[in-house]
Short mmCIF file of N, CA and C in Angstrom, two decimals:
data_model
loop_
_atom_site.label_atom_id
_atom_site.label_comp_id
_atom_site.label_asym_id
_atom_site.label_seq_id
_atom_site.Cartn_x
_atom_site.Cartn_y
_atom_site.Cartn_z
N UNK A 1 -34.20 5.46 16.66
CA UNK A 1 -33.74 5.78 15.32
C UNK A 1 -32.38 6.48 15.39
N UNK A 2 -32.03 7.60 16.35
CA UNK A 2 -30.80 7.71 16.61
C UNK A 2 -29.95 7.14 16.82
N UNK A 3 -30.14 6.26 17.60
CA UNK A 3 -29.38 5.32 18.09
C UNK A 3 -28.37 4.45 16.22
N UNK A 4 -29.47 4.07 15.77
CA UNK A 4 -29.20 3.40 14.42
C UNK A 4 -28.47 4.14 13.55
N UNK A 5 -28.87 4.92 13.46
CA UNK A 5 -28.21 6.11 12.77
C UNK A 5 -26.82 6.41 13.25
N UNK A 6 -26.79 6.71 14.02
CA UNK A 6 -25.10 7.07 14.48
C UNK A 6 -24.37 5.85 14.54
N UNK A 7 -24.84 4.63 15.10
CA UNK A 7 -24.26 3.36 14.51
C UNK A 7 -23.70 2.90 13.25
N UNK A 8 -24.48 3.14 12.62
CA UNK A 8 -24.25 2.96 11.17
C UNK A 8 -23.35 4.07 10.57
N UNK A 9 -23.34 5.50 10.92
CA UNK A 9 -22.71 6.73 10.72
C UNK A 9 -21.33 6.32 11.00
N UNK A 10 -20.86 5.47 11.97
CA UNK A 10 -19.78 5.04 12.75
C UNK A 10 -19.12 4.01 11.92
N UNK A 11 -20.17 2.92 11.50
CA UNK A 11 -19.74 1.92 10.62
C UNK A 11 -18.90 2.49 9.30
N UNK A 12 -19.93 3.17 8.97
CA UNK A 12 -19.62 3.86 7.73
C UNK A 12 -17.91 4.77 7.31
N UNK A 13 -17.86 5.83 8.75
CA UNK A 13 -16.25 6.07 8.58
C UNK A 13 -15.46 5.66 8.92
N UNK A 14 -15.58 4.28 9.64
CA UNK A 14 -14.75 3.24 10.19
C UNK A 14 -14.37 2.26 8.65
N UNK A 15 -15.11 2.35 8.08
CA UNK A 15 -15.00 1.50 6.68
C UNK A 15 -14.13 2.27 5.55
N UNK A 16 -14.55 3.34 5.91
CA UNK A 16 -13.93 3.96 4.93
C UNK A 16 -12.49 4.85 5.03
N UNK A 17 -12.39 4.77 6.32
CA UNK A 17 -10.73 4.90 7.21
C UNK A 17 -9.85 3.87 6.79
N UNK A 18 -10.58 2.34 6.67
CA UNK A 18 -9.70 1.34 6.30
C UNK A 18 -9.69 1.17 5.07
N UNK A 19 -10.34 1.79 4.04
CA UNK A 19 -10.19 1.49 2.61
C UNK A 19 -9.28 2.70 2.17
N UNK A 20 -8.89 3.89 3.27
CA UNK A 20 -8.00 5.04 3.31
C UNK A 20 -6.48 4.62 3.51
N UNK A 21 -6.64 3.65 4.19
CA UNK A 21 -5.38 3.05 4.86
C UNK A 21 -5.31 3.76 6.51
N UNK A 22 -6.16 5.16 6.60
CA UNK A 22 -5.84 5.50 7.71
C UNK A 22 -6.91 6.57 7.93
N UNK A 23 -6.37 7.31 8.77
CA UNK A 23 -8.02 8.39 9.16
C UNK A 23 -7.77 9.86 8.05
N UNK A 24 -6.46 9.94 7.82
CA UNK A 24 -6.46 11.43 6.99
C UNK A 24 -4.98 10.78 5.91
N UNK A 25 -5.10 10.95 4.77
CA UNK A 25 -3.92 11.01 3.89
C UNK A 25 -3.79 12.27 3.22
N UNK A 26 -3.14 12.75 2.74
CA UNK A 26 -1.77 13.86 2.06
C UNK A 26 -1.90 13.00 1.03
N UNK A 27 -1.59 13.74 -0.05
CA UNK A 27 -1.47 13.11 -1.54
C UNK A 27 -0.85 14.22 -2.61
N UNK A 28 0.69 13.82 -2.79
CA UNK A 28 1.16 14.88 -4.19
C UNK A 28 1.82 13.86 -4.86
N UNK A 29 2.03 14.74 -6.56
CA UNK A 29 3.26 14.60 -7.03
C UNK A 29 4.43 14.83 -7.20
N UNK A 30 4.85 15.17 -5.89
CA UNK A 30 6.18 15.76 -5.70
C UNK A 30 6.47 15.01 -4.38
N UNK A 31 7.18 14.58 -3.75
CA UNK A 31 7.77 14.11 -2.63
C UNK A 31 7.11 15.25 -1.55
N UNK A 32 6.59 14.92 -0.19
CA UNK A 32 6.00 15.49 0.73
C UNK A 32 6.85 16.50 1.43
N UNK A 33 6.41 17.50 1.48
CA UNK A 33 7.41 18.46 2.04
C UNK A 33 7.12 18.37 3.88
N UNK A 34 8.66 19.19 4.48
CA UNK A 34 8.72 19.04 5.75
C UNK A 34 8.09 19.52 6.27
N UNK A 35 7.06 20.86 5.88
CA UNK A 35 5.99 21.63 6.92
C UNK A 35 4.99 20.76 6.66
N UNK A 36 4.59 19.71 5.88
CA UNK A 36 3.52 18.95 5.90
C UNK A 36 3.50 17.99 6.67
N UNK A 37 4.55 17.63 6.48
CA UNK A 37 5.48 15.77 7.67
C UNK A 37 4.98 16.86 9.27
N UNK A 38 5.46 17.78 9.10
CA UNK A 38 5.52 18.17 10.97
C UNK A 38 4.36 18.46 11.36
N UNK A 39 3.05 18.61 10.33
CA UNK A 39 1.86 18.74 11.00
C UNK A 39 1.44 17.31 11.74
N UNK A 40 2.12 16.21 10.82
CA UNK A 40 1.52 14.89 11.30
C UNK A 40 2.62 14.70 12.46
N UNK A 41 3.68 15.37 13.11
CA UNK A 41 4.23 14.58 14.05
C UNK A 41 3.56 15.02 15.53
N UNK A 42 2.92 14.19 15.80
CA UNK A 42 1.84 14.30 17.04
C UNK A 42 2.00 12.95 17.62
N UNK A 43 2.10 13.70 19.13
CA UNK A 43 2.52 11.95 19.94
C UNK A 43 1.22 11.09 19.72
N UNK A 44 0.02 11.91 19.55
CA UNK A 44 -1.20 11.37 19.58
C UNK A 44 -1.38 10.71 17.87
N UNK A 45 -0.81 10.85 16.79
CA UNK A 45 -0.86 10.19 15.56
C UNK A 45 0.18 9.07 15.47
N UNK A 46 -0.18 8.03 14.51
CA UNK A 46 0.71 7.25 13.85
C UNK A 46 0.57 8.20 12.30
N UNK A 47 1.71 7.60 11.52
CA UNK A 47 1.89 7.94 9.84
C UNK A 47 2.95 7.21 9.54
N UNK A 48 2.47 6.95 8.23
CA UNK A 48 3.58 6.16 7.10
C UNK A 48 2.94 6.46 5.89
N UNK A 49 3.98 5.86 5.23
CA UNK A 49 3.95 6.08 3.63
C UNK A 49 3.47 5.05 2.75
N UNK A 50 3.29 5.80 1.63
CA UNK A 50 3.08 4.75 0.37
C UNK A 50 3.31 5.31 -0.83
N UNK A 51 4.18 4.95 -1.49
CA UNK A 51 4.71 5.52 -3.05
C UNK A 51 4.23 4.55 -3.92
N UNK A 52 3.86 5.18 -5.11
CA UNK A 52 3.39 4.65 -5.84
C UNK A 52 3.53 4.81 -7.44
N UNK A 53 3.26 3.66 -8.07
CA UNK A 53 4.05 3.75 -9.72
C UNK A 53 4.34 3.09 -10.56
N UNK A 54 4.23 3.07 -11.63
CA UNK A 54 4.52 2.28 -12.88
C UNK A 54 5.66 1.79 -13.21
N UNK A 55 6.02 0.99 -13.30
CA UNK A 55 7.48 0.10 -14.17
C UNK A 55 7.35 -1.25 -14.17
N UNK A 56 8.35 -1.62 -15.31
CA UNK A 56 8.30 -2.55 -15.90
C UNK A 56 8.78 -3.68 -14.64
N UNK A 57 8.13 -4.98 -14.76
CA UNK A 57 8.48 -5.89 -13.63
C UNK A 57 8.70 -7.45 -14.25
N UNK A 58 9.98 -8.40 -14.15
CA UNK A 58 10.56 -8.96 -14.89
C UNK A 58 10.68 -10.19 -14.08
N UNK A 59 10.02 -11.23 -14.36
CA UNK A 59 9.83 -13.07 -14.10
C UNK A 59 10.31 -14.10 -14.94
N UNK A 60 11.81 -14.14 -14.98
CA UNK A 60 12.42 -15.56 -16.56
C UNK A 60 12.34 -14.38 -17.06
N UNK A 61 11.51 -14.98 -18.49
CA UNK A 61 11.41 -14.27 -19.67
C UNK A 61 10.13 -13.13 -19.24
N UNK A 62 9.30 -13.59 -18.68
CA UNK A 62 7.85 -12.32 -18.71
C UNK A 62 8.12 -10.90 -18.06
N UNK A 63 8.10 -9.97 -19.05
CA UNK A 63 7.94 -8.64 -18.63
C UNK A 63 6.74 -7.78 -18.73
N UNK A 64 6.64 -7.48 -18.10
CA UNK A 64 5.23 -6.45 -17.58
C UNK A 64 4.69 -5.55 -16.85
N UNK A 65 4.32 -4.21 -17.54
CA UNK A 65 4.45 -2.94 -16.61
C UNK A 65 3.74 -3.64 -15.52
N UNK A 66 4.19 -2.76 -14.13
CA UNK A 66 3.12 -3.32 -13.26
C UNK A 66 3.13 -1.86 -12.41
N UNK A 67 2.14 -2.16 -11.90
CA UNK A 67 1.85 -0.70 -10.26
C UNK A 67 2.23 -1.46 -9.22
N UNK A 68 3.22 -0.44 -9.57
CA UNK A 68 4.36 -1.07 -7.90
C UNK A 68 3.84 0.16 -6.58
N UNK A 69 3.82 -0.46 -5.57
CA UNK A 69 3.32 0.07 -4.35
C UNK A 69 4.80 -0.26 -3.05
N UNK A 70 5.30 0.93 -2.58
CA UNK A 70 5.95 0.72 -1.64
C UNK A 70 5.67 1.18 -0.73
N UNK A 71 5.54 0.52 0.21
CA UNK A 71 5.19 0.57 1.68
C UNK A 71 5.65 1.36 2.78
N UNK A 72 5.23 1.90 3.63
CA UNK A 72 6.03 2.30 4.58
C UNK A 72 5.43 0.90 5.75
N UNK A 73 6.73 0.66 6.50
CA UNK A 73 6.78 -0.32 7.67
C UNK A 73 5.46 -0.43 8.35
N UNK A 74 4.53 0.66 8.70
CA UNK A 74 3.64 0.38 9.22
C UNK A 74 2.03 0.56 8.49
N UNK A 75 2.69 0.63 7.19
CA UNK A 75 1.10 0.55 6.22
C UNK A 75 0.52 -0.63 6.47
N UNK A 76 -0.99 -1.03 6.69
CA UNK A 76 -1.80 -0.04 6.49
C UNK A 76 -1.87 0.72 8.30
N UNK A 77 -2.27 1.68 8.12
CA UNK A 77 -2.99 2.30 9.64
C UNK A 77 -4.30 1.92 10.32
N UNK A 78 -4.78 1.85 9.12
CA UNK A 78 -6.52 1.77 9.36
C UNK A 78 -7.13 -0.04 8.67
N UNK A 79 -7.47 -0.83 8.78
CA UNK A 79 -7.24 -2.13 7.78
C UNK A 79 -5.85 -3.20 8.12
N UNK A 80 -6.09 -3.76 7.05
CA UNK A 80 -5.10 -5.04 6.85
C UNK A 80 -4.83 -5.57 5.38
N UNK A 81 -3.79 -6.06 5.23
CA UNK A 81 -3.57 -7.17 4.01
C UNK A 81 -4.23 -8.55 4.31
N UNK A 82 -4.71 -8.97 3.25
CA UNK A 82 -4.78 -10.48 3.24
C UNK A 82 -4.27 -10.98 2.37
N UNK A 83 -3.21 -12.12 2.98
CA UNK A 83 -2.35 -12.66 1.62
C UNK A 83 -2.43 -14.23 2.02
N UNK A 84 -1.36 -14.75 0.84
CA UNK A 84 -2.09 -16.26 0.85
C UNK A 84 -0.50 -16.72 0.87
N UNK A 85 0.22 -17.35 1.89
CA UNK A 85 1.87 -17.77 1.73
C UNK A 85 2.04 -19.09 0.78
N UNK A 86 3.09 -19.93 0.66
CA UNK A 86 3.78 -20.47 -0.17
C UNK A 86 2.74 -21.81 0.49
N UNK A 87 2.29 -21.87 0.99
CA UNK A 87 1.71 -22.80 2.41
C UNK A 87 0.14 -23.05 1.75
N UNK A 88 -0.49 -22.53 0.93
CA UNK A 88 -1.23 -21.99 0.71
C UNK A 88 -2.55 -21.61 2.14
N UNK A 89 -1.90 -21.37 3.12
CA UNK A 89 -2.53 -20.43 4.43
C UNK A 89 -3.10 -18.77 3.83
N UNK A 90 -4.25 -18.46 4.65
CA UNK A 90 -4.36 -16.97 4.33
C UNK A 90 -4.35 -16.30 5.32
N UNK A 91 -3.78 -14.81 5.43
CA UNK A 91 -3.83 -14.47 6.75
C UNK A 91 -3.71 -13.23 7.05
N UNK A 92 -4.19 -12.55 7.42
CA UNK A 92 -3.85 -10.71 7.57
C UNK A 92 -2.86 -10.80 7.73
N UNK A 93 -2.48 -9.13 7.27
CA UNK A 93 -0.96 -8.56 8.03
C UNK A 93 -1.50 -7.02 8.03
N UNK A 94 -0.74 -6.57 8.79
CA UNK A 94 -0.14 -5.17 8.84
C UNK A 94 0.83 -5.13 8.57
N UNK A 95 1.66 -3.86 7.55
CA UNK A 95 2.77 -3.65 7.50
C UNK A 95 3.47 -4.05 6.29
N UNK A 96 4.49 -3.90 5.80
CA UNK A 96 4.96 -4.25 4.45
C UNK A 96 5.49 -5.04 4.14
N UNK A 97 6.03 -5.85 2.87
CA UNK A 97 6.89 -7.15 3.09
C UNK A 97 8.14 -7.10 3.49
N UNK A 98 8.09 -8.19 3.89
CA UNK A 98 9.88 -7.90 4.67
C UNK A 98 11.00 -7.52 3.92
N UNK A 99 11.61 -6.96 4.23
CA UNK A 99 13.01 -6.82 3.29
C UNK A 99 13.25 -7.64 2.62
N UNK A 100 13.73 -7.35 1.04
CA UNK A 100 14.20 -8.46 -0.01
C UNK A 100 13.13 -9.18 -0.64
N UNK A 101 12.13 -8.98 0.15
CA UNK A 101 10.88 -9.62 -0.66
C UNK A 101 9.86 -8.81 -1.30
N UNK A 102 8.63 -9.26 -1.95
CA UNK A 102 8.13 -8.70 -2.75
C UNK A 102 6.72 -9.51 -2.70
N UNK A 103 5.30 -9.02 -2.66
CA UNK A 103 4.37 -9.19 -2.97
C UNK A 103 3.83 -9.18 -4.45
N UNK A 104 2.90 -10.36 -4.70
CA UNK A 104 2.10 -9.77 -5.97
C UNK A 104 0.69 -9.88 -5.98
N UNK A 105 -0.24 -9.56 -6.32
CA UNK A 105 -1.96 -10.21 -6.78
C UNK A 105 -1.70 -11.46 -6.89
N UNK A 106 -3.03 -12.23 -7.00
CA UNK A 106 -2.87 -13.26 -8.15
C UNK A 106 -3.27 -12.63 -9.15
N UNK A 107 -3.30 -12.34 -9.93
CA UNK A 107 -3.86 -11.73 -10.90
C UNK A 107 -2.12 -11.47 -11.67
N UNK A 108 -1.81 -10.43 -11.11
CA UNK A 108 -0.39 -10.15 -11.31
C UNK A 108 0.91 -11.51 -11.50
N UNK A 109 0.50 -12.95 -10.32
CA UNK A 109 1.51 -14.11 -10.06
C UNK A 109 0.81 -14.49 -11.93
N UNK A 110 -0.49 -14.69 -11.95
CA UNK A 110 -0.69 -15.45 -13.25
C UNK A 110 -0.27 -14.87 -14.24
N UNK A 111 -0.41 -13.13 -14.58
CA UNK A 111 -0.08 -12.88 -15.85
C UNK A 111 1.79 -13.03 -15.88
N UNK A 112 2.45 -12.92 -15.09
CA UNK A 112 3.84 -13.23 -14.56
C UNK A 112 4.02 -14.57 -14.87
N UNK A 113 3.22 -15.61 -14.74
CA UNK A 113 3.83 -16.97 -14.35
C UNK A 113 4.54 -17.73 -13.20
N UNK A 114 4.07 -16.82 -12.15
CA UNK A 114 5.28 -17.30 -11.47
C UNK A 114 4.59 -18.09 -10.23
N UNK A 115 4.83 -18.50 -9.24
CA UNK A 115 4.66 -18.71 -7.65
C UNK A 115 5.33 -18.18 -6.43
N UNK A 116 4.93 -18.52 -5.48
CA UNK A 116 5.48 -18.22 -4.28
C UNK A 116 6.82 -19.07 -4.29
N UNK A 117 8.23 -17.98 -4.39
CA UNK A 117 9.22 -18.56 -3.75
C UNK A 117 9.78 -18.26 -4.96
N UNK A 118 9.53 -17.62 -6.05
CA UNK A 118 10.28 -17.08 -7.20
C UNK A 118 10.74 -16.02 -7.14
N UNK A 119 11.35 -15.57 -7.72
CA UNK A 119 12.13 -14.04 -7.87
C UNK A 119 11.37 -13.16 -8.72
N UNK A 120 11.32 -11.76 -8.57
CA UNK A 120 10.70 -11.27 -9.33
C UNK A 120 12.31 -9.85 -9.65
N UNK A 121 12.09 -9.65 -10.73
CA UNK A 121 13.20 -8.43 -11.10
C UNK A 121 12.07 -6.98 -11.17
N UNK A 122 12.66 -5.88 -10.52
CA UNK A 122 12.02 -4.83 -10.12
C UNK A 122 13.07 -3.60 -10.32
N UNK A 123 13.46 -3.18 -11.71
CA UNK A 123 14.44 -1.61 -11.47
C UNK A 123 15.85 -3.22 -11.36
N UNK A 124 16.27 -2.61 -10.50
CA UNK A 124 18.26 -2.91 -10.14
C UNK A 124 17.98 -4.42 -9.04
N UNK A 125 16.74 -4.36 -8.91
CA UNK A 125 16.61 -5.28 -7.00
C UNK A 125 16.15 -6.90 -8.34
N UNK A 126 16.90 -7.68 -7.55
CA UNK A 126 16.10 -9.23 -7.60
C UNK A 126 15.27 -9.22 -5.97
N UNK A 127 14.43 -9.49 -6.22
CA UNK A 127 13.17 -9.69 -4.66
C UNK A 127 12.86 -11.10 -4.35
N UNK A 128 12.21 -11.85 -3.89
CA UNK A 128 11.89 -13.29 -3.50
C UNK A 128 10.12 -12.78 -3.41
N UNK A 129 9.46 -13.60 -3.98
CA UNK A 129 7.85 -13.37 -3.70
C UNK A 129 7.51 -14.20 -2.88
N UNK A 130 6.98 -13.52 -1.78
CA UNK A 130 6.43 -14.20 -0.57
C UNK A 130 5.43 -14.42 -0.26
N UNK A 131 4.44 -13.87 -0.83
CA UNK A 131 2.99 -13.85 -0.71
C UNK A 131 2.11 -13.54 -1.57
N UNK A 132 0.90 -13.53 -1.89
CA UNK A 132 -0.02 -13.19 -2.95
C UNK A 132 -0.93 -12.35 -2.33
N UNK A 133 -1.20 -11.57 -2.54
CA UNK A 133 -2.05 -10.33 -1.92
C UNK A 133 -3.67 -10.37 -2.61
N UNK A 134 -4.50 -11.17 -1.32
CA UNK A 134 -5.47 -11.61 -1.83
C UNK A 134 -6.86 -10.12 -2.00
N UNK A 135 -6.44 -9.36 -0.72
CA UNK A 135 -7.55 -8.60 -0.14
C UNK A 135 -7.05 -6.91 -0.04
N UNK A 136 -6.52 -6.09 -0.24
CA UNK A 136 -5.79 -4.85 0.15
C UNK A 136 -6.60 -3.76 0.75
N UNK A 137 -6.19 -2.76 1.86
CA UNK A 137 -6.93 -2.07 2.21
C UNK A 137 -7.76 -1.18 1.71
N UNK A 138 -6.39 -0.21 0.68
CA UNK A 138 -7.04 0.73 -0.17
C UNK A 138 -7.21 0.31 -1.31
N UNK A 139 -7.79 -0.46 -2.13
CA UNK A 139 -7.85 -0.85 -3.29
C UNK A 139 -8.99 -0.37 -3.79
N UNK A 140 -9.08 0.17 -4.64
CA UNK A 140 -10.47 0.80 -5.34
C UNK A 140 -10.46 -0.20 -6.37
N UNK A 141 -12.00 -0.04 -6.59
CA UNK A 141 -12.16 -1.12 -8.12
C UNK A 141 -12.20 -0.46 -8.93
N UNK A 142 -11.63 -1.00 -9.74
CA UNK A 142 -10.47 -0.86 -11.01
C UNK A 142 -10.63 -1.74 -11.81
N UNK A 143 -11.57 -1.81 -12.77
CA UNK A 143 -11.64 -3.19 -13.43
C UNK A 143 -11.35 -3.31 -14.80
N UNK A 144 -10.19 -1.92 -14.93
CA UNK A 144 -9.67 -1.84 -16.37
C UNK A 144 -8.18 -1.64 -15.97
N UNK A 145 -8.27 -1.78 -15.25
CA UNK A 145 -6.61 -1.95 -14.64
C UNK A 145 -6.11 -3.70 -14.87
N UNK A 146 -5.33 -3.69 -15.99
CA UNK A 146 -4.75 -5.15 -15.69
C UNK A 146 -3.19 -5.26 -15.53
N UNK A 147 -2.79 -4.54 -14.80
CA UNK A 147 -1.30 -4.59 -14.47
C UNK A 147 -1.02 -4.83 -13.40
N UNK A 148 -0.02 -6.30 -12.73
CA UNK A 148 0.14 -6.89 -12.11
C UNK A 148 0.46 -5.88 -10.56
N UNK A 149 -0.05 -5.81 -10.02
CA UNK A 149 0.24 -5.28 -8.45
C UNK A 149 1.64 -5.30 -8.02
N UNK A 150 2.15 -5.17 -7.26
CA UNK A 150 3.53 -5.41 -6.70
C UNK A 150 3.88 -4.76 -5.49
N UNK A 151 3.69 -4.98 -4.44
CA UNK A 151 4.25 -4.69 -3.10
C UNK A 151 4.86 -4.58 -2.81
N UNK A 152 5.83 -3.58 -2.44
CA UNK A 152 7.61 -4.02 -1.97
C UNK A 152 7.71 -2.92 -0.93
N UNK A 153 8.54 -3.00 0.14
CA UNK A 153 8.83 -2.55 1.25
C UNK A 153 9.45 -0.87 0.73
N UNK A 154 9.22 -0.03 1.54
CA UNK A 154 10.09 1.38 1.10
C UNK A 154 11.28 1.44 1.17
N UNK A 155 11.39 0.46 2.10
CA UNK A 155 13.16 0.75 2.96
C UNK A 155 13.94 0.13 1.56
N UNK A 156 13.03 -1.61 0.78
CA UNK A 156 14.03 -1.90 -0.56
C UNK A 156 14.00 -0.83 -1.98
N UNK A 157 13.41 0.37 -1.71
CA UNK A 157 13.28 1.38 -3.10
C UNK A 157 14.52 1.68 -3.40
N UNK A 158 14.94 2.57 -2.86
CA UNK A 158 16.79 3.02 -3.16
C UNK A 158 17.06 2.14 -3.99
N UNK A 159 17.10 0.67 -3.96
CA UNK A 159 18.28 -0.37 -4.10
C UNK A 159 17.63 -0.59 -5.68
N UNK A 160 16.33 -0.70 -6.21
CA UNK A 160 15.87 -0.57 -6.92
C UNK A 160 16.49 0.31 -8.40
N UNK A 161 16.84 1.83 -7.85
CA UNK A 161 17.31 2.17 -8.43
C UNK A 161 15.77 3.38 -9.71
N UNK A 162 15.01 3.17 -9.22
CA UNK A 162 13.88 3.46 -9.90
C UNK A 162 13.11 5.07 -9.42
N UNK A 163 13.42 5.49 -8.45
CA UNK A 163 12.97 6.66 -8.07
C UNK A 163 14.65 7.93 -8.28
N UNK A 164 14.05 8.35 -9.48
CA UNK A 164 14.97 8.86 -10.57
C UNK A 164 14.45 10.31 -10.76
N UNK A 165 14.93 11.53 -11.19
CA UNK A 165 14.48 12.95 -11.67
C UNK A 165 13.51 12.61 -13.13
N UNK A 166 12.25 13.22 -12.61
CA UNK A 166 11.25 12.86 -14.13
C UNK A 166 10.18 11.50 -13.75
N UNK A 167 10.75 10.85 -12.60
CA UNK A 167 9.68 9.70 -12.44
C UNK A 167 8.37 9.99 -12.02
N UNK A 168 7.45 9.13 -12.33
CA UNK A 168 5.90 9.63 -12.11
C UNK A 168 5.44 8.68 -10.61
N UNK A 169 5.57 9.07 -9.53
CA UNK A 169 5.04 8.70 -8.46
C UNK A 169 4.51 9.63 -7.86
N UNK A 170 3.38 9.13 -7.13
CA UNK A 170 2.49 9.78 -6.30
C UNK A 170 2.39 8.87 -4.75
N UNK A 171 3.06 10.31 -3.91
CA UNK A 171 3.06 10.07 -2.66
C UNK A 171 2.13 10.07 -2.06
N UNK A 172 2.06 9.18 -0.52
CA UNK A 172 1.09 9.33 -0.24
C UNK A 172 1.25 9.41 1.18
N UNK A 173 1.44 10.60 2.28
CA UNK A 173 1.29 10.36 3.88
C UNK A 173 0.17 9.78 4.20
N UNK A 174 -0.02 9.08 4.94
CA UNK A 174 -1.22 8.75 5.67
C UNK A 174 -1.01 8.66 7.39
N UNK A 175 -2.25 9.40 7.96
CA UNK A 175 -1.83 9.45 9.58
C UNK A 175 -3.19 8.96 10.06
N UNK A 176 -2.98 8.28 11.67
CA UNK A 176 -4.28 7.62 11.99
C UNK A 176 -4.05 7.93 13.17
N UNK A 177 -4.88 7.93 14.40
CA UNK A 177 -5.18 8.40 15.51
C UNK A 177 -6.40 8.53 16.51
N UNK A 178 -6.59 9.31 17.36
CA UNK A 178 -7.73 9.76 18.14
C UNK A 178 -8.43 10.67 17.60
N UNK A 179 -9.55 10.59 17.56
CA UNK A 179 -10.62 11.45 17.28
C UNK A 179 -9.82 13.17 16.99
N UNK A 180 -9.80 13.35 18.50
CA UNK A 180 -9.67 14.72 18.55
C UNK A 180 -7.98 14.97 17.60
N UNK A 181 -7.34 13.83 17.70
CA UNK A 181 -5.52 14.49 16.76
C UNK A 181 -5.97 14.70 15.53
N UNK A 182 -6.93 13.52 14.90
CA UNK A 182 -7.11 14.24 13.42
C UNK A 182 -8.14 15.31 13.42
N UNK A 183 -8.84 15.45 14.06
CA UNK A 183 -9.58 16.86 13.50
C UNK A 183 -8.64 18.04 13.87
N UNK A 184 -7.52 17.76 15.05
CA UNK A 184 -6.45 19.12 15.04
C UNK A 184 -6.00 18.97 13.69
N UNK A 185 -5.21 17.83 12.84
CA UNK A 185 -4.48 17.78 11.98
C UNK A 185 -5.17 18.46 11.01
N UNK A 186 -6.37 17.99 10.52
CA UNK A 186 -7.67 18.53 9.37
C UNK A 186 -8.16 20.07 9.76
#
C-alpha cells in the first residue's frame, strides 16, 4: 500500500508541476523585483517568464480583445505545448514562438477568421501565425473565457509597444529544478 501511495503521491506533483509550467512560480502585479530574480539564480534551477494580458488583437477587419501570453524562451519548464502547424501535423514544443511570429487557439484562429500563415496585428507588431495551440501546459479551465489566446515570444513585446505605465499584466517567474533547489528556494 505504500508503495502505491507514494507512486501516485509522485504522479500527482509531477502533474501538477506541469500544469504550473514548473516546480515553484512567483506571481505579481508589478514587474518582479531583483531580490526575488536572485533567489531563483541557482546553478541548480532553470527560470523564465510569462507576462500576461488583455488587448485588443487585429485579423483584416476582425478585432478582438484577446489574452495575450508572452513567453519567456524557455517556457514551459515543467510540460509542453501542443500545436498543430500550417501542415496540419501536431507536435509538442517547449519554448516560445519564434521571433515575429505568433500563436493562437483554435478557438481564438475561428473567432479571428484566420489560418496558419496569416498575420495577426498585436499593439505596434504585425506577427505571422504559425501554429494553433492545441494543448497548453498551464491552462486552467475556463469555460467562460471566450477570448482568443495569443502566444507571442517576450523578446517580440517591446516592439509591440503595449507594456505601457497603467497596463494590467501579471507576471509570472517560474523556476524548475532538483528536489532539494526548490525546497532551498521555498
Amino acid at each position: 500500500v505504500g508503495f502505491v501511495t507514494d507512486r501516485a503521491t509522485r504522479a500527482l506533483a509531477y502533474e501538477s508541476n506541469r500544469l504550473l509550467g514548473g516546480d515553484v512560480v512567483l506571481r505579481s502585479d508589478t514587474p518582479i523585483n531583483a531580490s526575488l530574480r536572485l533567489l531563483t539564480d541557482d546553478a541548480r534551477l532553470r527560470r523564465s517568464e510569462v507576462w500576461s494580458f488583455n488587448s485588443m488583437v487585429r485579423a483584416g477587419e476582425n478585432l478582438r480583445l484577446a489574452d495575450v501570453r508572452a513567453l519567456g524562451l524557455d517556457y514551459p519548464l515543467r510540460g509542453s505545448y501542443r500545436l498543430r502547424d500550417a501542415g496540419g501535423n501536431e507536435r509538442t514544443h517547449q519554448g516560445a514562438p519564434e521571433p515575429g511570429t505568433v500563436w493562437l487557439s483554435r478557438a481564438g484562429a475561428e473567432a479571428l477568421g484566420v489560418a496558419i500563415g496569416d498575420t495577426i496585428a498585436l499593439g505596434s507588431s504585425t506577427l505571422n501565425l504559425s501554429a494553433l495551440v492545441l494543448e497548453e501546459p498551464d491552462a486552467v479551465l475556463d469555460y467562460f473565457n471566450t477570448a482568443p489566446k495569443v502566444f507571442v515570444a517576450l523578446t517580440d513585446l517591446p516592439a509591440t509597444e503595449l507594456v505601457q505605465p497603467g497596463a494590467r499584466i501579471t507576471y509570472r517567474l517560474v523556476a524548475a529544478g532538483d528536489a532539494a533547489a526548490v525546497t532551498d528556494l521555498t
